[in-house]
PDB file of C-alpha atoms in Angstrom:
ATOM      1  CA  ALA A 238     113.899  24.933  33.214  1.00  0.00           C
ATOM      2  CA  GLN A 239     115.573  24.513  37.061  1.00  0.00           C
ATOM      3  CA  SER A 240     113.555  27.036  39.023  1.00  0.00           C
ATOM      4  CA  VAL A 241     112.181  27.608  42.439  1.00  0.00           C
ATOM      5  CA  THR A 242     108.012  27.706  43.483  1.00  0.00           C
ATOM      6  CA  GLN A 243     107.919  28.853  46.967  1.00  0.00           C
ATOM      7  CA  LEU A 244     104.173  27.760  46.664  1.00  0.00           C
ATOM      8  CA  ASP A 245     103.666  31.072  49.423  1.00  0.00           C
ATOM      9  CA  SER A 246     104.011  34.500  48.518  1.00  0.00           C
ATOM     10  CA  HIS A 247     103.118  36.071  52.381  1.00  0.00           C
ATOM     11  CA  VAL A 248     103.001  33.507  55.518  1.00  0.00           C
ATOM     12  CA  SER A 249     101.215  34.258  58.564  1.00  0.00           C
ATOM     13  CA  VAL A 250     100.939  32.622  62.529  1.00  0.00           C
ATOM     14  CA  SER A 251     100.208  33.551  66.049  1.00  0.00           C
ATOM     15  CA  GLU A 252     103.495  33.709  68.274  1.00  0.00           C
ATOM     16  CA  GLY A 253     103.819  30.403  69.355  1.00  0.00           C
ATOM     17  CA  THR A 254     102.947  28.132  67.297  1.00  0.00           C
ATOM     18  CA  PRO A 255     104.312  26.196  64.133  1.00  0.00           C
ATOM     19  CA  VAL A 256     106.042  27.270  60.873  1.00  0.00           C
ATOM     20  CA  LEU A 257     105.230  26.118  57.575  1.00  0.00           C
ATOM     21  CA  LEU A 258     107.310  27.828  54.326  1.00  0.00           C
ATOM     22  CA  ARG A 259     106.540  25.309  51.899  1.00  0.00           C
ATOM     23  CA  CYS A 260     109.589  25.223  48.504  1.00  0.00           C
ATOM     24  CA  ASN A 261     109.681  23.075  45.893  1.00  0.00           C
ATOM     25  CA  TYR A 262     112.245  22.439  42.873  1.00  0.00           C
ATOM     26  CA  SER A 263     112.241  21.008  39.210  1.00  0.00           C
ATOM     27  CA  SER A 264     114.802  19.014  38.798  1.00  0.00           C
ATOM     28  CA  SER A 265     115.512  16.078  36.957  1.00  0.00           C
ATOM     29  CA  TYR A 266     118.539  16.102  39.406  1.00  0.00           C
ATOM     30  CA  SER A 267     118.816  16.412  43.171  1.00  0.00           C
ATOM     31  CA  PRO A 268     119.890  20.224  43.836  1.00  0.00           C
ATOM     32  CA  SER A 269     122.008  21.605  46.938  1.00  0.00           C
ATOM     33  CA  LEU A 270     119.051  23.590  47.966  1.00  0.00           C
ATOM     34  CA  PHE A 271     119.303  26.392  50.877  1.00  0.00           C
ATOM     35  CA  TRP A 272     116.757  28.869  52.840  1.00  0.00           C
ATOM     36  CA  TYR A 273     117.667  31.994  53.294  1.00  0.00           C
ATOM     37  CA  VAL A 274     116.784  35.153  55.921  1.00  0.00           C
ATOM     38  CA  GLN A 275     116.168  38.594  55.069  1.00  0.00           C
ATOM     39  CA  HIS A 276     115.094  41.185  57.644  1.00  0.00           C
ATOM     40  CA  PRO A 277     113.911  44.383  56.984  1.00  0.00           C
ATOM     41  CA  ASN A 278     116.972  47.270  55.408  1.00  0.00           C
ATOM     42  CA  LYS A 279     118.757  43.414  56.733  1.00  0.00           C
ATOM     43  CA  GLY A 280     121.314  41.181  54.184  1.00  0.00           C
ATOM     44  CA  LEU A 281     120.745  38.037  53.148  1.00  0.00           C
ATOM     45  CA  GLN A 282     121.434  35.407  55.991  1.00  0.00           C
ATOM     46  CA  LEU A 283     122.183  31.341  55.502  1.00  0.00           C
ATOM     47  CA  LEU A 284     119.524  29.653  57.091  1.00  0.00           C
ATOM     48  CA  LEU A 285     120.450  25.952  56.004  1.00  0.00           C
ATOM     49  CA  LYS A 286     121.523  24.320  53.567  1.00  0.00           C
ATOM     50  CA  TYR A 287     120.862  20.861  52.065  1.00  0.00           C
ATOM     51  CA  THR A 288     123.694  18.650  49.976  1.00  0.00           C
ATOM     52  CA  SER A 289     122.985  15.715  49.919  1.00  0.00           C
ATOM     53  CA  ALA A 290     123.780  13.904  53.268  1.00  0.00           C
ATOM     54  CA  ALA A 291     121.047  13.826  55.762  1.00  0.00           C
ATOM     55  CA  THR A 292     117.797  14.813  53.718  1.00  0.00           C
ATOM     56  CA  LEU A 293     116.645  16.680  57.675  1.00  0.00           C
ATOM     57  CA  VAL A 294     118.787  19.416  58.316  1.00  0.00           C
ATOM     58  CA  LYS A 295     118.677  21.672  61.050  1.00  0.00           C
ATOM     59  CA  GLY A 296     119.305  25.614  60.409  1.00  0.00           C
ATOM     60  CA  ILE A 297     120.206  28.714  63.186  1.00  0.00           C
ATOM     61  CA  ASN A 298     117.343  29.605  65.416  1.00  0.00           C
ATOM     62  CA  GLY A 299     115.241  26.799  65.423  1.00  0.00           C
ATOM     63  CA  PHE A 300     114.455  26.532  61.922  1.00  0.00           C
ATOM     64  CA  GLU A 301     114.521  23.104  59.688  1.00  0.00           C
ATOM     65  CA  ALA A 302     113.733  21.428  56.452  1.00  0.00           C
ATOM     66  CA  GLU A 303     113.505  18.116  55.082  1.00  0.00           C
ATOM     67  CA  PHE A 304     114.824  17.147  51.789  1.00  0.00           C
ATOM     68  CA  LYS A 305     111.774  14.936  49.738  1.00  0.00           C
ATOM     69  CA  LYS A 306     113.267  14.385  46.739  1.00  0.00           C
ATOM     70  CA  SER A 307     110.319  12.533  45.885  1.00  0.00           C
ATOM     71  CA  GLU A 308     108.011  15.148  46.064  1.00  0.00           C
ATOM     72  CA  THR A 309     110.798  17.537  44.879  1.00  0.00           C
ATOM     73  CA  SER A 310     109.818  19.387  48.055  1.00  0.00           C
ATOM     74  CA  PHE A 311     111.993  21.835  50.336  1.00  0.00           C
ATOM     75  CA  HIS A 312     109.730  22.623  53.167  1.00  0.00           C
ATOM     76  CA  LEU A 313     110.690  24.804  56.041  1.00  0.00           C
ATOM     77  CA  THR A 314     109.779  24.265  59.739  1.00  0.00           C
ATOM     78  CA  LYS A 315     109.447  25.714  62.752  1.00  0.00           C
ATOM     79  CA  PRO A 316     107.664  24.541  66.141  1.00  0.00           C
ATOM     80  CA  SER A 317     107.392  27.379  67.514  1.00  0.00           C
ATOM     81  CA  ALA A 318     107.165  31.355  66.207  1.00  0.00           C
ATOM     82  CA  HIS A 319     108.859  34.110  67.199  1.00  0.00           C
ATOM     83  CA  MET A 320     108.470  37.712  66.608  1.00  0.00           C
ATOM     84  CA  SER A 321     112.091  38.242  65.254  1.00  0.00           C
ATOM     85  CA  ASP A 322     111.100  35.280  63.293  1.00  0.00           C
ATOM     86  CA  ALA A 323     109.435  37.751  60.829  1.00  0.00           C
ATOM     87  CA  ALA A 324     111.106  38.293  57.611  1.00  0.00           C
ATOM     88  CA  GLU A 325     111.459  37.484  54.140  1.00  0.00           C
ATOM     89  CA  TYR A 326     112.671  34.000  53.025  1.00  0.00           C
ATOM     90  CA  PHE A 327     113.686  32.860  50.502  1.00  0.00           C
ATOM     91  CA  CYS A 328     114.184  28.576  49.322  1.00  0.00           C
ATOM     92  CA  VAL A 329     117.361  28.754  46.171  1.00  0.00           C
ATOM     93  CA  ARG A 330     118.593  25.804  44.730  1.00  0.00           C
ATOM     94  CA  THR A 331     121.632  25.541  42.378  1.00  0.00           C
ATOM     95  CA  GLY A 332     121.726  25.021  38.940  1.00  0.00           C
ATOM     96  CA  ASN A 333     123.592  23.101  36.114  1.00  0.00           C
ATOM     97  CA  THR A 334     126.750  25.855  36.467  1.00  0.00           C
ATOM     98  CA  GLY A 335     126.845  26.231  40.577  1.00  0.00           C
ATOM     99  CA  LYS A 336     124.871  29.696  40.756  1.00  0.00           C
ATOM    100  CA  LEU A 337     121.814  29.658  42.794  1.00  0.00           C
ATOM    101  CA  ILE A 338     118.939  30.300  41.753  1.00  0.00           C
ATOM    102  CA  PHE A 339     116.055  31.576  43.882  1.00  0.00           C
ATOM    103  CA  GLY A 340     112.735  31.048  44.414  1.00  0.00           C
ATOM    104  CA  GLN A 341     110.004  34.434  44.962  1.00  0.00           C
ATOM    105  CA  GLY A 342     109.603  34.497  48.781  1.00  0.00           C
ATOM    106  CA  THR A 343     107.472  34.493  51.802  1.00  0.00           C
ATOM    107  CA  THR A 344     106.839  36.681  54.461  1.00  0.00           C
ATOM    108  CA  LEU A 345     106.352  35.816  57.205  1.00  0.00           C
ATOM    109  CA  GLN A 346     103.804  37.881  59.601  1.00  0.00           C
ATOM    110  CA  VAL A 347     103.995  37.145  62.699  1.00  0.00           C
ATOM    111  CA  LYS A 348     101.860  37.773  65.392  1.00  0.00           C
ATOM    112  CA  PRO A 349     101.292  38.871  69.114  1.00  0.00           C
TER     113      PRO A 349
ATOM    114  CA  SER B  55     131.180  32.113  56.808  1.00  0.00           C
ATOM    115  CA  ALA B  56     132.407  35.597  54.892  1.00  0.00           C
ATOM    116  CA  VAL B  57     131.806  39.357  56.304  1.00  0.00           C
ATOM    117  CA  ILE B  58     131.724  41.712  53.984  1.00  0.00           C
ATOM    118  CA  SER B  59     130.619  45.073  53.311  1.00  0.00           C
ATOM    119  CA  GLN B  60     129.539  47.307  50.582  1.00  0.00           C
ATOM    120  CA  LYS B  61     129.891  50.779  50.282  1.00  0.00           C
ATOM    121  CA  PRO B  62     127.052  52.845  50.273  1.00  0.00           C
ATOM    122  CA  SER B  63     124.947  52.375  52.310  1.00  0.00           C
ATOM    123  CA  ARG B  64     122.356  53.608  50.583  1.00  0.00           C
ATOM    124  CA  ASP B  65     122.532  56.791  47.929  1.00  0.00           C
ATOM    125  CA  ILE B  66     120.092  58.333  45.740  1.00  0.00           C
ATOM    126  CA  CYS B  67     121.464  59.457  42.011  1.00  0.00           C
ATOM    127  CA  GLN B  68     119.933  62.046  39.454  1.00  0.00           C
ATOM    128  CA  ARG B  69     119.101  60.364  36.047  1.00  0.00           C
ATOM    129  CA  GLY B  70     121.573  60.586  33.557  1.00  0.00           C
ATOM    130  CA  THR B  71     124.447  59.215  36.194  1.00  0.00           C
ATOM    131  CA  SER B  72     126.787  56.840  37.334  1.00  0.00           C
ATOM    132  CA  LEU B  73     127.238  55.203  40.630  1.00  0.00           C
ATOM    133  CA  THR B  74     130.047  52.828  42.162  1.00  0.00           C
ATOM    134  CA  ILE B  75     129.309  50.196  44.655  1.00  0.00           C
ATOM    135  CA  GLN B  76     132.215  49.031  46.442  1.00  0.00           C
ATOM    136  CA  CYS B  77     132.328  45.516  47.797  1.00  0.00           C
ATOM    137  CA  GLN B  78     134.761  44.075  50.278  1.00  0.00           C
ATOM    138  CA  VAL B  79     135.801  40.548  51.363  1.00  0.00           C
ATOM    139  CA  ASP B  80     138.169  39.969  54.891  1.00  0.00           C
ATOM    140  CA  SER B  81     139.531  37.237  53.554  1.00  0.00           C
ATOM    141  CA  GLN B  82     140.058  35.975  49.764  1.00  0.00           C
ATOM    142  CA  VAL B  83     137.475  34.160  48.323  1.00  0.00           C
ATOM    143  CA  THR B  84     136.949  32.257  44.973  1.00  0.00           C
ATOM    144  CA  MET B  85     134.367  34.092  43.216  1.00  0.00           C
ATOM    145  CA  MET B  86     132.202  36.663  43.712  1.00  0.00           C
ATOM    146  CA  PHE B  87     128.316  37.549  42.555  1.00  0.00           C
ATOM    147  CA  TRP B  88     126.430  40.346  41.777  1.00  0.00           C
ATOM    148  CA  TYR B  89     122.859  40.589  42.365  1.00  0.00           C
ATOM    149  CA  ARG B  90     119.858  42.898  41.776  1.00  0.00           C
ATOM    150  CA  GLN B  91     116.867  42.613  44.047  1.00  0.00           C
ATOM    151  CA  GLN B  92     113.400  44.864  42.489  1.00  0.00           C
ATOM    152  CA  PRO B  93     111.119  46.433  44.827  1.00  0.00           C
ATOM    153  CA  GLY B  94     109.339  43.494  46.277  1.00  0.00           C
ATOM    154  CA  GLN B  95     111.007  40.860  44.084  1.00  0.00           C
ATOM    155  CA  SER B  96     113.289  37.651  44.743  1.00  0.00           C
ATOM    156  CA  LEU B  97     117.105  38.291  43.830  1.00  0.00           C
ATOM    157  CA  THR B  98     118.331  38.595  40.098  1.00  0.00           C
ATOM    158  CA  LEU B  99     122.012  37.643  39.379  1.00  0.00           C
ATOM    159  CA  ILE B 100     123.738  39.908  37.528  1.00  0.00           C
ATOM    160  CA  ALA B 101     127.164  39.028  36.911  1.00  0.00           C
ATOM    161  CA  THR B 102     130.009  36.710  37.990  1.00  0.00           C
ATOM    162  CA  ALA B 103     133.260  39.005  38.580  1.00  0.00           C
ATOM    163  CA  ASN B 104     135.959  37.469  37.962  1.00  0.00           C
ATOM    164  CA  GLN B 105     139.263  38.377  38.566  1.00  0.00           C
ATOM    165  CA  GLY B 106     142.026  39.909  36.603  1.00  0.00           C
ATOM    166  CA  SER B 107     138.778  39.369  33.745  1.00  0.00           C
ATOM    167  CA  GLU B 108     136.246  40.833  31.898  1.00  0.00           C
ATOM    168  CA  ALA B 109     133.253  39.633  34.723  1.00  0.00           C
ATOM    169  CA  THR B 110     130.001  36.802  32.354  1.00  0.00           C
ATOM    170  CA  TYR B 111     126.693  38.315  32.995  1.00  0.00           C
ATOM    171  CA  GLU B 112     124.386  36.710  32.957  1.00  0.00           C
ATOM    172  CA  SER B 113     120.750  37.108  30.253  1.00  0.00           C
ATOM    173  CA  GLY B 114     119.369  40.750  29.927  1.00  0.00           C
ATOM    174  CA  PHE B 115     122.578  42.738  31.501  1.00  0.00           C
ATOM    175  CA  VAL B 116     125.539  44.457  30.104  1.00  0.00           C
ATOM    176  CA  ILE B 117     129.069  45.507  30.828  1.00  0.00           C
ATOM    177  CA  ASP B 118     127.796  49.049  28.953  1.00  0.00           C
ATOM    178  CA  LYS B 119     125.092  49.279  31.529  1.00  0.00           C
ATOM    179  CA  PHE B 120     126.749  47.317  34.486  1.00  0.00           C
ATOM    180  CA  PRO B 121     130.736  47.238  34.126  1.00  0.00           C
ATOM    181  CA  ILE B 122     132.020  44.883  36.911  1.00  0.00           C
ATOM    182  CA  SER B 123     136.284  45.233  37.734  1.00  0.00           C
ATOM    183  CA  ARG B 124     137.021  42.700  40.520  1.00  0.00           C
ATOM    184  CA  PRO B 125     141.639  43.489  40.673  1.00  0.00           C
ATOM    185  CA  ASN B 126     141.609  40.820  43.108  1.00  0.00           C
ATOM    186  CA  LEU B 127     140.240  38.301  45.218  1.00  0.00           C
ATOM    187  CA  THR B 128     138.719  40.581  48.427  1.00  0.00           C
ATOM    188  CA  PHE B 129     137.416  43.108  45.877  1.00  0.00           C
ATOM    189  CA  SER B 130     134.855  44.225  44.223  1.00  0.00           C
ATOM    190  CA  THR B 131     133.059  47.155  42.167  1.00  0.00           C
ATOM    191  CA  LEU B 132     129.254  47.218  40.445  1.00  0.00           C
ATOM    192  CA  THR B 133     128.514  50.132  38.218  1.00  0.00           C
ATOM    193  CA  VAL B 134     124.805  51.081  37.772  1.00  0.00           C
ATOM    194  CA  SER B 135     125.240  53.917  34.031  1.00  0.00           C
ATOM    195  CA  ASN B 136     123.390  57.154  32.902  1.00  0.00           C
ATOM    196  CA  MET B 137     120.941  55.764  35.596  1.00  0.00           C
ATOM    197  CA  SER B 138     116.626  55.439  35.326  1.00  0.00           C
ATOM    198  CA  PRO B 139     114.691  55.120  37.576  1.00  0.00           C
ATOM    199  CA  GLU B 140     114.043  51.617  36.924  1.00  0.00           C
ATOM    200  CA  ASP B 141     117.057  50.875  38.438  1.00  0.00           C
ATOM    201  CA  SER B 142     116.469  51.959  41.421  1.00  0.00           C
ATOM    202  CA  SER B 143     116.820  48.342  43.160  1.00  0.00           C
ATOM    203  CA  ILE B 144     119.389  46.689  45.707  1.00  0.00           C
ATOM    204  CA  TYR B 145     122.293  46.001  44.488  1.00  0.00           C
ATOM    205  CA  LEU B 146     123.835  42.818  46.399  1.00  0.00           C
ATOM    206  CA  CYS B 147     127.681  41.565  46.374  1.00  0.00           C
ATOM    207  CA  SER B 148     127.699  37.756  47.818  1.00  0.00           C
ATOM    208  CA  VAL B 149     130.978  35.454  47.620  1.00  0.00           C
ATOM    209  CA  THR B 150     131.134  31.777  48.093  1.00  0.00           C
ATOM    210  CA  ARG B 151     134.987  30.132  48.904  1.00  0.00           C
ATOM    211  CA  GLY B 152     134.981  27.233  46.883  1.00  0.00           C
ATOM    212  CA  GLN B 153     134.292  25.647  43.323  1.00  0.00           C
ATOM    213  CA  GLY B 154     131.350  24.106  42.757  1.00  0.00           C
ATOM    214  CA  PRO B 155     127.477  24.828  45.015  1.00  0.00           C
ATOM    215  CA  TYR B 156     128.512  25.942  47.168  1.00  0.00           C
ATOM    216  CA  GLU B 157     126.522  28.087  49.373  1.00  0.00           C
ATOM    217  CA  GLN B 158     126.978  31.701  48.991  1.00  0.00           C
ATOM    218  CA  TYR B 159     127.806  34.849  51.461  1.00  0.00           C
ATOM    219  CA  PHE B 160     126.159  38.325  50.983  1.00  0.00           C
ATOM    220  CA  GLY B 161     126.830  41.486  51.574  1.00  0.00           C
ATOM    221  CA  PRO B 162     124.833  43.807  53.506  1.00  0.00           C
ATOM    222  CA  GLY B 163     122.885  45.536  50.079  1.00  0.00           C
ATOM    223  CA  THR B 164     123.437  49.396  48.296  1.00  0.00           C
ATOM    224  CA  ARG B 165     119.578  50.362  48.469  1.00  0.00           C
ATOM    225  CA  LEU B 166     120.065  52.816  44.953  1.00  0.00           C
ATOM    226  CA  THR B 167     116.707  55.336  44.654  1.00  0.00           C
ATOM    227  CA  VAL B 168     117.333  57.473  40.789  1.00  0.00           C
ATOM    228  CA  THR B 169     114.833  60.317  41.178  1.00  0.00           C
TER     229      THR B 169
END
């Protein structure tokens, strides 16, 4: 079955340190992949997307993700965390009907 | 992108009643979707709202419980019927502009609490 697995339900970093949020997908083909962010009491915002072009994808707010087919991974990174990055992050893939399949989410905590 | 609004933003309802949530987009879109996000959980697709025809429901969701309308290309409603406390969730609509696996844009959500 098509699925997305976010390997960490909760990640805590200090402000100014790197962020790594891990995501693996299962598939017999390369899907489109996305990262969305959800701030408390806010809707979902698209951070970045991979659609079979460049494997290193740059998004908003300094985030980027690298598509690694051999590892079926699409990890989200940021060199230096900011307090405003504290939020829930969802790794999302397309299914074979074009619908979105969401991971379980990773809560990012940023400590001062 | 797309600017999406939802009404109401939040509501507290009594069990056994129904609530209709509206989703308005600032321009015509190809597809509209409704999701549920239960407390502390990820998003689950309820249905695809089809313009001019019956919505397409995902496994576990039925029209009698979640009737959906989409009278035109910029507007849709989701009704949560005969509510129980288990229906307490955030309900989000989303849209996509093209055919195929394009990214979806989400509304701000409606936070529903059923007492």
